[in-house]
Coordinates of C-alpha atoms in Angstrom, one line a residue:
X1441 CA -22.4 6.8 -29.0
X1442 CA -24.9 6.2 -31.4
X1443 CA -28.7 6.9 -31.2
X1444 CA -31.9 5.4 -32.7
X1445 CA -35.0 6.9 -32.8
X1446 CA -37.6 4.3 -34.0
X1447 CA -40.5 7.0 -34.9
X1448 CA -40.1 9.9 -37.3
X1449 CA -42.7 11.9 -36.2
X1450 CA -42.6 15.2 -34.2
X1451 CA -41.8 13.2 -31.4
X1452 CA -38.8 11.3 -32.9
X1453 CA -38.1 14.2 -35.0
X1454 CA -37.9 16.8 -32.1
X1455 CA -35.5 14.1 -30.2
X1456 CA -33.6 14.2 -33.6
X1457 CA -33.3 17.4 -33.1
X1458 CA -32.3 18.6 -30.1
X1459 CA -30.2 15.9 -29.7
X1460 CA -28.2 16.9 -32.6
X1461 CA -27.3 20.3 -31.3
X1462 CA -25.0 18.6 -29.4
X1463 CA -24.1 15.5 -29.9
X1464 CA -21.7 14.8 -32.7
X1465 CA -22.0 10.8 -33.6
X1466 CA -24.1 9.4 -35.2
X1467 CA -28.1 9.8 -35.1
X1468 CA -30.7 7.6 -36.9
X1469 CA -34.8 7.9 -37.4
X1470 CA -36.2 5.0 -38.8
X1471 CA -39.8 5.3 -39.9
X1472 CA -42.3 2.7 -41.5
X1473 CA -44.8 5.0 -43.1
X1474 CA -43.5 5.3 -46.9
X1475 CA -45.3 9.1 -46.0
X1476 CA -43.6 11.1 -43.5
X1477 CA -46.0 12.7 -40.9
X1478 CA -48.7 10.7 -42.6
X1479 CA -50.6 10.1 -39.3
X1480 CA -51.2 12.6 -35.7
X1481 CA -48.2 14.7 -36.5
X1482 CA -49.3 16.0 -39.8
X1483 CA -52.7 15.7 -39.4
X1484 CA -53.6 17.5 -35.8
X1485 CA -55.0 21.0 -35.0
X1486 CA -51.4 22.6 -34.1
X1487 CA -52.8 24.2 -30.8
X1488 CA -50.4 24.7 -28.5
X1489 CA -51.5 25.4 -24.6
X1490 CA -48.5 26.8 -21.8
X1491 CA -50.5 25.8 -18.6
X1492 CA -53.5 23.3 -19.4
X1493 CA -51.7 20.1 -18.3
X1494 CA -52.0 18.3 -15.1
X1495 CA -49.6 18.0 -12.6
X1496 CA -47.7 15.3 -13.7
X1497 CA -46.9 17.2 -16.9
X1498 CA -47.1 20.7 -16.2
X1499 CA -43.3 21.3 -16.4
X1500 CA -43.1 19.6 -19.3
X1501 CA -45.6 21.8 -21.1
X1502 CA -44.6 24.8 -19.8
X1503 CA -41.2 24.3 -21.4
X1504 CA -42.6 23.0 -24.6
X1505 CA -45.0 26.2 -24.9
X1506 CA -41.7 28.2 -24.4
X1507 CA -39.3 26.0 -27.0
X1508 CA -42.2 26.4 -29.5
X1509 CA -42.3 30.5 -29.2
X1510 CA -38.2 30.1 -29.0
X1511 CA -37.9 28.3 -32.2
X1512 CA -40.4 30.7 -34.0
X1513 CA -38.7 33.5 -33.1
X1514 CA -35.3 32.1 -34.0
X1515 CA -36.2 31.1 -37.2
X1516 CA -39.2 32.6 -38.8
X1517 CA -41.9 30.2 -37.6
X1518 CA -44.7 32.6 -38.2
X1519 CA -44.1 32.7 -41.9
X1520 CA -42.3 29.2 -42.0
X1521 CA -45.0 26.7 -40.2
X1522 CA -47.6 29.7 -39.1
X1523 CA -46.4 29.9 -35.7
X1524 CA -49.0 32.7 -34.1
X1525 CA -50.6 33.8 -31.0
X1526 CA -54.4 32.6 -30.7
X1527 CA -57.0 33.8 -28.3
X1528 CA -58.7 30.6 -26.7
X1529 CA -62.6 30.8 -26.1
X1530 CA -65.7 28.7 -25.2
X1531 CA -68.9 28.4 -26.6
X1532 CA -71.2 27.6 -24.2
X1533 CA -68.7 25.6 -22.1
X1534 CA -68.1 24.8 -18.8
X1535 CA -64.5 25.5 -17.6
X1536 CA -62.8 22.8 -15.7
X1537 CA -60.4 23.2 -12.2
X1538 CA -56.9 22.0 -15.0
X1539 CA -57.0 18.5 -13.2
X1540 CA -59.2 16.9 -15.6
X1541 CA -56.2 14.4 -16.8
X1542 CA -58.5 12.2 -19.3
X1543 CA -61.5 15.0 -20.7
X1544 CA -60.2 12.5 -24.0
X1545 CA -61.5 9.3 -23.5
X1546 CA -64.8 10.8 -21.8
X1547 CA -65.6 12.4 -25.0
X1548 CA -65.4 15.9 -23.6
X1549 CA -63.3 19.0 -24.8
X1550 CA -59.9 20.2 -24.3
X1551 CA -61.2 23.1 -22.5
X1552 CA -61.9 21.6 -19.3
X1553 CA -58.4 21.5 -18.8
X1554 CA -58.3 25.5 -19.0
X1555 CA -57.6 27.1 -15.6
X1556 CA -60.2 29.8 -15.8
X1557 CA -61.9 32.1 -17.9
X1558 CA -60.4 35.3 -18.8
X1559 CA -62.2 38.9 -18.6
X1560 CA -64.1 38.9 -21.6
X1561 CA -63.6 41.7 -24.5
X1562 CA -64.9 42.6 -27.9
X1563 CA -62.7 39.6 -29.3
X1564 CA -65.5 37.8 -31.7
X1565 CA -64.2 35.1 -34.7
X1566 CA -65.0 36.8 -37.5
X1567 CA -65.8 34.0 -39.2
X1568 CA -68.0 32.7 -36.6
X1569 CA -72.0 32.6 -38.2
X1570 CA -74.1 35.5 -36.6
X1571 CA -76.6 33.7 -35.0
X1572 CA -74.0 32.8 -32.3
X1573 CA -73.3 35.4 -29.6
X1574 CA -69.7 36.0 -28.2
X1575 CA -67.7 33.4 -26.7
X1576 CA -66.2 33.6 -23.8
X1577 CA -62.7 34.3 -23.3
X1578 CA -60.5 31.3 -22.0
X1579 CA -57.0 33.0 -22.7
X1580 CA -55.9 35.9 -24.9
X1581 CA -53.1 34.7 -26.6
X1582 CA -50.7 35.0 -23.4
X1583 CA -50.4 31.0 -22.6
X1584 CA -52.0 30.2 -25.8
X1585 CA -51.0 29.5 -29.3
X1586 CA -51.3 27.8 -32.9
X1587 CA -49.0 26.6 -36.0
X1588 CA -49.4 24.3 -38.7
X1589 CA -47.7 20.7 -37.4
X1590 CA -47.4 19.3 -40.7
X1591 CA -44.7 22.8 -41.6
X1592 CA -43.7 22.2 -38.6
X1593 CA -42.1 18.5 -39.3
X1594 CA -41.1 19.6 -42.3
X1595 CA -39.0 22.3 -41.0
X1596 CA -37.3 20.1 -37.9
X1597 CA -36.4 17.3 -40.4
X1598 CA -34.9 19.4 -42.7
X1599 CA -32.6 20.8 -40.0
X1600 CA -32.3 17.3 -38.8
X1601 CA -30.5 16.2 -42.0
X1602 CA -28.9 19.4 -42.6
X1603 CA -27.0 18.3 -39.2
X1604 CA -26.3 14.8 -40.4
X1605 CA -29.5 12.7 -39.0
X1606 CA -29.9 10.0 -41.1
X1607 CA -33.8 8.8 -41.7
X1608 CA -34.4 5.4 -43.0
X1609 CA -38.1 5.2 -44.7
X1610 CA -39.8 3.0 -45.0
X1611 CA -37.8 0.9 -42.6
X1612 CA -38.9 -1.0 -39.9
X1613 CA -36.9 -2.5 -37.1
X1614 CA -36.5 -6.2 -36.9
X1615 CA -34.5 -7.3 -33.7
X1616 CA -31.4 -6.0 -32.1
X1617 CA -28.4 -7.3 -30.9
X1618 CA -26.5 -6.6 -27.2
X1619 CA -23.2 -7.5 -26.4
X1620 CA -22.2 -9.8 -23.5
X1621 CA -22.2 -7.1 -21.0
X1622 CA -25.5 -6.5 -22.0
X1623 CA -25.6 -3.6 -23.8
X1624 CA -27.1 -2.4 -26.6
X1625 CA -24.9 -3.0 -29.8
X1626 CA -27.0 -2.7 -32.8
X1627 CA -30.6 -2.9 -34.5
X1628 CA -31.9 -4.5 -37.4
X1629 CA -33.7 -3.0 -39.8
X1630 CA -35.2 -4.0 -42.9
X1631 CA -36.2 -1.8 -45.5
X1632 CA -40.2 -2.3 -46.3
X1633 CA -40.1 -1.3 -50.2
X1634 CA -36.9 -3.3 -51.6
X1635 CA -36.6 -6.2 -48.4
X1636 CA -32.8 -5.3 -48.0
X1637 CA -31.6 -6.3 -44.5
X1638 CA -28.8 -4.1 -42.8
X1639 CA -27.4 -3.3 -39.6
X1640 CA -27.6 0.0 -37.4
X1641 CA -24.8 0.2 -34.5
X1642 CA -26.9 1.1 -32.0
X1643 CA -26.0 2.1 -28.2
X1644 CA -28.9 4.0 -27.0
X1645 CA -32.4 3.2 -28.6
X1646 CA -35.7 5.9 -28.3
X1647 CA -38.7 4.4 -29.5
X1648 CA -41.5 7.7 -30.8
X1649 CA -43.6 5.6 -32.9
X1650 CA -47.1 7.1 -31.6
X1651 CA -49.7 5.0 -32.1
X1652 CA -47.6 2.1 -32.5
X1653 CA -45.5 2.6 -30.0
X1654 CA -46.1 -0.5 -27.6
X1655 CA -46.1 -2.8 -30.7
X1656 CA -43.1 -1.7 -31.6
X1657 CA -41.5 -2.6 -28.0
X1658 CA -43.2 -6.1 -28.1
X1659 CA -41.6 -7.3 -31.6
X1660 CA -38.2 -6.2 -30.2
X1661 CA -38.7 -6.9 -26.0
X1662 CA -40.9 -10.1 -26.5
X1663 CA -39.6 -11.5 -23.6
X1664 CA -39.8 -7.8 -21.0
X1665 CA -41.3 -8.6 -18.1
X1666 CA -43.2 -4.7 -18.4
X1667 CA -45.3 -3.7 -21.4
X1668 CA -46.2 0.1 -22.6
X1669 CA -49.9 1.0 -21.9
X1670 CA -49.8 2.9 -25.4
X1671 CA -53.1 2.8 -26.9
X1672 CA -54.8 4.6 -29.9
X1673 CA -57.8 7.1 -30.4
X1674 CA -58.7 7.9 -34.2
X1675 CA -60.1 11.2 -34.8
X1676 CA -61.7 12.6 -38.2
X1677 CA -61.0 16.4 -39.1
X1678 CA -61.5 18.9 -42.0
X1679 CA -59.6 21.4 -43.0
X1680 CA -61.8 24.5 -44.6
X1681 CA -61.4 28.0 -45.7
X1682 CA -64.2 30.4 -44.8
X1683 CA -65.2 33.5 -47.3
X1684 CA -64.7 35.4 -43.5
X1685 CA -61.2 34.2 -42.5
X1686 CA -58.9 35.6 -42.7
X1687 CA -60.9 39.2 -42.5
X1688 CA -59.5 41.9 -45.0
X1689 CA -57.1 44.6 -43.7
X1690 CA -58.8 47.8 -41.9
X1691 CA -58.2 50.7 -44.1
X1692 CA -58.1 52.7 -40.5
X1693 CA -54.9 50.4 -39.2
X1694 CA -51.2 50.9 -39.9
X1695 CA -49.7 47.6 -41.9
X1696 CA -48.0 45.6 -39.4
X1697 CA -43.8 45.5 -39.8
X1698 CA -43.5 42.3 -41.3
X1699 CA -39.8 42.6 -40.3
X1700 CA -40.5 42.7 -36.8
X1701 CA -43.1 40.1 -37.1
X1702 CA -40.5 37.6 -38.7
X1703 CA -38.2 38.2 -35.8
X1704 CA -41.1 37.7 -33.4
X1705 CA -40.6 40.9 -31.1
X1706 CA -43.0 40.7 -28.8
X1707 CA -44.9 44.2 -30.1
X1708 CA -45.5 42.6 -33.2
X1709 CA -46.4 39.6 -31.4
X1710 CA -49.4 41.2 -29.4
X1711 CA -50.8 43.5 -31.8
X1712 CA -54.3 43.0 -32.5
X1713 CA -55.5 46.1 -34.4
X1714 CA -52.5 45.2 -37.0
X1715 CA -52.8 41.4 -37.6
X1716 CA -56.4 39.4 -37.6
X1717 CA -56.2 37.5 -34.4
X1718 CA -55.7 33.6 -34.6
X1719 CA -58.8 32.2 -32.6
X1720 CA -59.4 28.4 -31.2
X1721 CA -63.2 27.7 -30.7
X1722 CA -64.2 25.0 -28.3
X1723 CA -68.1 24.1 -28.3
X1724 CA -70.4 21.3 -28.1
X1725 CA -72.9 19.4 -30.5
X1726 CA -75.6 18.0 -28.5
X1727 CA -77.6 16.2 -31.7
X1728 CA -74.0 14.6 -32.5
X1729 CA -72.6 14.4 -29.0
X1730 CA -69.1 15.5 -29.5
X1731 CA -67.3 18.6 -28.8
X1732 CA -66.6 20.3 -32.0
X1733 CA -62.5 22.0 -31.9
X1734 CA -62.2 24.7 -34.4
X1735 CA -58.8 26.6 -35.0
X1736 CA -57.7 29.3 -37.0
X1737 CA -54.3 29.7 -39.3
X1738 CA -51.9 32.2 -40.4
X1739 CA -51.1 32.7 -43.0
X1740 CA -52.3 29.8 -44.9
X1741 CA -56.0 30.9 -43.9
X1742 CA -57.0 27.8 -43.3
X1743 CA -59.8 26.8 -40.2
X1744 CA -58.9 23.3 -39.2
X1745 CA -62.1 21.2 -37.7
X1746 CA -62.1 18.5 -35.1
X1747 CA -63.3 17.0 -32.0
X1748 CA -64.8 13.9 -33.7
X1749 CA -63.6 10.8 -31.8
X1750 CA -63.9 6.9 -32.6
X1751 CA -63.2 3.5 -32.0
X1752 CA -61.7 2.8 -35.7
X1753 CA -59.1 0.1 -35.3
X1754 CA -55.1 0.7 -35.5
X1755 CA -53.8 -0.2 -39.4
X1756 CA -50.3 -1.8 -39.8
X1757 CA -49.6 1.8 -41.2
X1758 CA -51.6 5.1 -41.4
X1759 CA -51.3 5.6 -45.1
X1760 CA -53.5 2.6 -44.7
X1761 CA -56.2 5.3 -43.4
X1762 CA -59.8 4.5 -44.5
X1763 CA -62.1 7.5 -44.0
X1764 CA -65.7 6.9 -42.4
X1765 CA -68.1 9.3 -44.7
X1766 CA -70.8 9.3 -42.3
X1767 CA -68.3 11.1 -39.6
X1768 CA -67.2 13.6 -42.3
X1769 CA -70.4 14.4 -43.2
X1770 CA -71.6 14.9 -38.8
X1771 CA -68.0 17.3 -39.1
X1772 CA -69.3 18.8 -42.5
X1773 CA -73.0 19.6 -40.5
X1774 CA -70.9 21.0 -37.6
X1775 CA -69.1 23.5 -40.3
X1776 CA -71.8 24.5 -41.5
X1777 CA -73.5 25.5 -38.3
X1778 CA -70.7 27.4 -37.0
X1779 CA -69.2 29.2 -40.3
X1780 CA -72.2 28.9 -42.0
X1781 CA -74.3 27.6 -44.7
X1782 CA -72.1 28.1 -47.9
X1783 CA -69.4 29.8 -46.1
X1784 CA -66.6 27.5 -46.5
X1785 CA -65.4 25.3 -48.9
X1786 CA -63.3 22.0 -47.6
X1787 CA -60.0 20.9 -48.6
X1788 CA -59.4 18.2 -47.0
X1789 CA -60.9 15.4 -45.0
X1790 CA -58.4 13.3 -42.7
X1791 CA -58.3 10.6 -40.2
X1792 CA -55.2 10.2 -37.5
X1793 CA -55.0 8.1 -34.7
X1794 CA -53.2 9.6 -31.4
X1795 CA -51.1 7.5 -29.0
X1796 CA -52.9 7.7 -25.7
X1797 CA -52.6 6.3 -22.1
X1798 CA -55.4 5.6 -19.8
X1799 CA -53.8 7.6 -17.2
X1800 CA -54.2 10.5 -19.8
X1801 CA -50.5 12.0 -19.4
X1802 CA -47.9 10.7 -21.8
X1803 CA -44.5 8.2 -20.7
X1804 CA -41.5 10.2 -21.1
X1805 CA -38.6 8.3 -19.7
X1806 CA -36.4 5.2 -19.6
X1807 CA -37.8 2.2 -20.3
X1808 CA -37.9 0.7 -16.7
X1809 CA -40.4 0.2 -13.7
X1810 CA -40.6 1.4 -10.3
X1811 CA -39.4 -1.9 -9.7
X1812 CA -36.1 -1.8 -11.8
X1813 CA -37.8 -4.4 -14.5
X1814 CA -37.4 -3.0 -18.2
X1815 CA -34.7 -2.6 -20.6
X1816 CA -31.3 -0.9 -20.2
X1817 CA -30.2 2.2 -22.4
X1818 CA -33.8 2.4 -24.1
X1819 CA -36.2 5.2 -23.5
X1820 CA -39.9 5.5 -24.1
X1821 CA -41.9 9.1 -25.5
X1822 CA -44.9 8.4 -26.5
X1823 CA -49.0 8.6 -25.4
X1824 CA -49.1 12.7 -25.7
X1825 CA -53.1 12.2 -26.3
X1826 CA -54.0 15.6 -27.8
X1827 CA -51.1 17.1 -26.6
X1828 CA -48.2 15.5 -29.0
X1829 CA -48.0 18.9 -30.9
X1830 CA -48.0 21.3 -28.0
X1831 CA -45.5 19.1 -26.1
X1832 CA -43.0 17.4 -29.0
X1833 CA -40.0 20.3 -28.7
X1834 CA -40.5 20.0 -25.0
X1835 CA -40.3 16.3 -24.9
X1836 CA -37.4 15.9 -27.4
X1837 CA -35.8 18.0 -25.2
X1838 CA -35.9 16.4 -22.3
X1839 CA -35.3 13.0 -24.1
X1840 CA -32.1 14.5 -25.8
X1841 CA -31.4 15.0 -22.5
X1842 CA -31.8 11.8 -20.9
X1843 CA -29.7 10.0 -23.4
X1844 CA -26.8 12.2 -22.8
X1845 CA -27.0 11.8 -19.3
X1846 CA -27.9 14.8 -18.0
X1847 CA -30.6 16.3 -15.6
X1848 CA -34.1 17.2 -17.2
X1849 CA -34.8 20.6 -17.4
X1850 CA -38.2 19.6 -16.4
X1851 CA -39.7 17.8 -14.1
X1852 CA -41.0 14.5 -15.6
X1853 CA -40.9 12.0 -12.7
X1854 CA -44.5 11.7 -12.7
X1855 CA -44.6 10.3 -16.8
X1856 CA -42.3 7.7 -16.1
X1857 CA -43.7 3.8 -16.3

């Protein structure tokens, strides 16, 4: 059996992944971006959320959350890709029931999908300007988290190849071929920098491309009687350090064990007085009507910036990224609001689209109707929304899982077309 992932992004990848662990042929991710994780994948905030999702995908983000705290304890994710615990908190805010499925595409912020708000404590960002009083608490750092996605990648592909995943980049997939049972036999692929045409045996195809997802399945299934409601959302961020952040040691505090930290015990997991605490603001900016997203990294010390949502329009590829100066500059006025005047300096200014449905959960599963109507031995993950970080290892997962043939660890009936 051989498997192609058409998307090399943390969706593809995490497939890639997980499917490797246990599958022995032959795995493929072809990507068209000649920069890997040049688009949502590399460029989101990295929260990660364990009981924020609606119904439909609850399950599927509760195992993702877990995977993600798994795979940095396993393997040094707090060092590696700045896996850490973050306390969640509001700014003036009001907390939604959890069933708000599409706070997205209303313009709203993430945190209406919290369940409640926690009892408050003494937790204040450091880095947070003066003026501002304390937020209040949405989750201490118990069903909430933070790591930098673009590590992240880094670290999944690297094991990917390690195992024998072959990436082909930048490659794009022309047609493929079945056989006269009707079964997927190969794809082809042609390689965007030299033109050279080759083939790909191919018996089970996963298409991850994002953003691009449902033109992706209408170059190769022209003639499917079902299309993917795959959309896009483009989003400006910055990504800042503050003179506060992170805050110096306290001489009156014991170091923390980094060796018990790198192995992720759960002691040095929850201690507060020994390591700053990772912190994700959620706020609103009446004068630019948005809702400003701030996070917090260890140990890069970076505070990512975001929130800022537009109608920019899809390119062919998202190296092909033009940035909109007058959105950097509302993001810039944001910064300086919150952090404060001449407390940061920025060090990057990005622009990603995310792959969103307007049902506001994500299609995980085969590429098939209610009705039957689709294409055989071809699977669908894409859509995630804001989501595609927090719920990528739980998603390849459960993909991995499909293609073998086996029963989902979680329950995903509701994300299916």
């Amino acid at each position: 059996m051989t498997t192609v992932i058409l998307g090399a992004g943390i969706i593809g990848t995490s497939t890639a992944y997980y499917l490797s662990q246990s599958q022995t042929p032959s795995i493929h991710l072809v990507e068209s971006s000649p920069e890997l994780f040049a688009s949502s994948s590399g460029y989101a905030a990295g929260f990660l959320a364990r009981d924020w999702f609606a119904p439909a995908s609850a399950s599927l983000g509760r195992l993702s959350f877990d995977l993600h705290k798994k795979l940095a304890n396993e393997h040094n994710g707090h060092e590696i890709w700045g896996y850490a615990r973050s306390t969640a908190t509001s700014l003036a805010e009001t907390i939604g029931g959890g069933e708000e499925e599409d706070w997205l595409g209303e313009g709203a912020s993430r945190v209406k999908a919290a369940k409640k708000i926690a009892e408050n404590d003494d937790t204040r960002p450091v880095w947070l300007a003066p003026r501002y009083g304390k937020p209040d608490i949405i989750d201490k750092g118990d069903g909430t988290a933070q790591l930098d996605p673009f590590e992240l990648c880094h670290y999944l592909m690297s094991e990917c190849k390690s195992r024998g995943v072959r990436l082909h980049q930048p490659a794009e997939a022309t047609s493929l071929t079945r056989d006269p049972s009707g079964a997927l036999s190969c794809i082809h692929v042609r390689n965007t920098e030299t033109s050279e045409e080759y083939d790909i045996p191919c018996t089970r195809l996963v298409l991850a491309a994002g953003a691009w997802t449902s033109q992706v399945f209408q170059k190769l299934f022209s003639k499917c009687k079902i299309q993917i409601p795959v959309s896009s959302l483009a989003g400006h961020s910055l990504l800042v350090r503050s003179s506060r952040w992170p805050p110096p040691p306290s001489l009156d505090t014991v170091p923390p064990d980094l060796n018990s930290i790198h192995h992720g015990t759960d002691d040095s997991m929850a201690s507060a007085k020994t390591q700053p605490p990772c912190h994700a603001l959620f706020t609103s900016d009446p004068a630019a009507s948005y809702s400003p997203e701030l996070f917090t990294r260890l140990p890069s010390g970076h505070i990512y910036l975001a929130g800022l949502n537009g109608p920019y329009p899809l390119p062919s590829l998202p190296t092909e990224r033009v940035i909109d100066p007058k959105a950097i500059e509302i993001l810039k006025g944001t910064a300086e609001s919150l952090l404060g005047k001449g407390a940061f300096e920025v060090e990057r200014e990005a622009l990603c689209w995310r792959p969103v449905t307007n049902r506001g959960v994500p299609i995980v599963g085969p590429a098939k109707n209610k009705r039957g109507e689709g294409e055989q031995d071809v699977w669908i993950a894409a859509g995630h929304g804001p989501w595609g970080i927090s719920m990528s290892l739980g998603t390849g997962y459960v993909v991995a899982e499909m293609v073998q043939g086996r029963e989902t660890t979680a329950d995903v009936k509701g994300l299916q077309l």
